[in-house]
Each structure stands twice: as C-alpha cells, then as structure tokens.
Coordinates of C-alpha atoms in Angstrom, one line a residue:
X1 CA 9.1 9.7 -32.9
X2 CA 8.7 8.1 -36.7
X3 CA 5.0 7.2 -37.8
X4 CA 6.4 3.6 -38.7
X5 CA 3.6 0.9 -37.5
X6 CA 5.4 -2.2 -38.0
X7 CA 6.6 -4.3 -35.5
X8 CA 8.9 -7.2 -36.2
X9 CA 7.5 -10.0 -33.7
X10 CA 10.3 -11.4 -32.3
X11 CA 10.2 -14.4 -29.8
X12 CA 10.2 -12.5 -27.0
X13 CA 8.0 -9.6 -28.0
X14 CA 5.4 -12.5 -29.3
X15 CA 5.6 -13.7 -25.4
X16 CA 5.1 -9.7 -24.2
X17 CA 1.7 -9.5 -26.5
X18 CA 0.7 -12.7 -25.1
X19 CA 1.0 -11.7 -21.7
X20 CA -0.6 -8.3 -21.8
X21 CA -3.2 -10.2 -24.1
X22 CA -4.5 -12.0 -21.1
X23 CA -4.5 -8.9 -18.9
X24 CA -6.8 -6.8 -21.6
X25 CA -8.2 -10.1 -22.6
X26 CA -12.6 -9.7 -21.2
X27 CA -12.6 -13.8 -20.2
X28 CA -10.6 -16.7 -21.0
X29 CA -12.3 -17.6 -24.3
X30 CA -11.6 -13.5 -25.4
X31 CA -8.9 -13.0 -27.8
X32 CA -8.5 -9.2 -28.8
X33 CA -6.4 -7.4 -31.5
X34 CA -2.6 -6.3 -30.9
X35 CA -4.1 -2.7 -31.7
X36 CA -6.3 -3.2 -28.6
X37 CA -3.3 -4.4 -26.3
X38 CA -0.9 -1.6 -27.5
X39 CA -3.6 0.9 -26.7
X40 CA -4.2 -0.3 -23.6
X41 CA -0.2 -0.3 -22.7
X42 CA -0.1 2.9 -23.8
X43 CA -2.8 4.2 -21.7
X44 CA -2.0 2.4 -18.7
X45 CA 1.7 4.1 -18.9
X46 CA 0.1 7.7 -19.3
X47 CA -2.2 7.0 -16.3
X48 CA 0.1 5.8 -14.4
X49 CA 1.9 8.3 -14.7
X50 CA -0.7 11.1 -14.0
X51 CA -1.8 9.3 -11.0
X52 CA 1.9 9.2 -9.6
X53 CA 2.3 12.9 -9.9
X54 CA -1.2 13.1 -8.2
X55 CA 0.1 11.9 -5.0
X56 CA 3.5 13.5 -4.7
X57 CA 3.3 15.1 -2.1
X58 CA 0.8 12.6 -0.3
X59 CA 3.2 9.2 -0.9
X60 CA 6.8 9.2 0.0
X61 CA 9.3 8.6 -2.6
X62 CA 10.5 5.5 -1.4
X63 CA 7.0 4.3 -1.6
X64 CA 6.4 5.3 -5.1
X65 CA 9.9 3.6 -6.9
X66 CA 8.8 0.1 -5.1
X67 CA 5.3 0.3 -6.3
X68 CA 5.8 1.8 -9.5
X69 CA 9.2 0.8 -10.7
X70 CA 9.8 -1.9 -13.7
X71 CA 12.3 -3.6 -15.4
X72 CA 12.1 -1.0 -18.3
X73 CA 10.9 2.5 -16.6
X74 CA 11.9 3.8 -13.3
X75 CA 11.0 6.6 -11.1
X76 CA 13.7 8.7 -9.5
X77 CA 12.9 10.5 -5.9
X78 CA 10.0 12.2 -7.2
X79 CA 12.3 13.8 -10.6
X80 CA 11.4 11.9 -13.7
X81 CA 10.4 8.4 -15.5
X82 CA 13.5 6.9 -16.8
X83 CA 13.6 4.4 -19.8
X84 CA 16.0 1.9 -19.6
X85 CA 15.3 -0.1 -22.7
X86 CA 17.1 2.4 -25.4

C-alpha cells in the first residue's frame, strides 16, 4: 500500500462521505472532518473483523455472510474477507 493521501472526490464518493458523515456525525447540527469519518471506517472494518473471528465457532457460517456481508467485502464459510471492489 502507497502513502498517497489524496482522494479525488468523485460524485459518488462525495455521497459515501456524506453518508458515513451522518453515522460518525455526535447530533444533527455536528459536522466532523473526512479524517474523522475515514478513521472511523477504518476501525469499524478492523473490529468487525476481530469480533467475527471471536465467534467462529459459536455462530454458524451461514449466519455470519448474512450479517456481515456487503456490497464490497464478503465473508466466505468461515475462510477469509474478500474485496470485491479492485
């Protein structure tokens, strides 16, 4: 992975931020930076994935893919997260 920070805001990456802003947004009137909303993406998708291999053996597969699965990372009987974006 490159140490390149910019990010070319396309239309529908401009809709993405402003989604995830309201979910790390504190209250309606809160705004924060794009720094905070990548962060918090990031950690979410590292806990996520920590808690998921916490309850392997405890949650059945199936259970797992349709709780955790997403249009752009998916979770294969118990193997590995996928990315389907590249």
């Amino acid at each position: 992975m490159t140490k390149r920070t910019s990010l070319k805001l396309t239309d529908e990456r401009q809709l993405l931020f402003d989604k995830a802003s309201e979910i790390v947004a504190r209250d309606a009137s809160d705004d924060p930076p794009r720094s905070d909303v990548i962060d918090a993406a990031l950690t979410h998708l590292i806990e996520s994935k920590a808690n998921i291999e916490k309850v392997r053996g405890e949650v059945d597969p199936t259970t797992i893919q349709q709780v955790a699965n997403t249009s752009v990372l998916g979770f294969r009987y118990r193997t590995r997260v996928e990315g389907r974006w590249r």
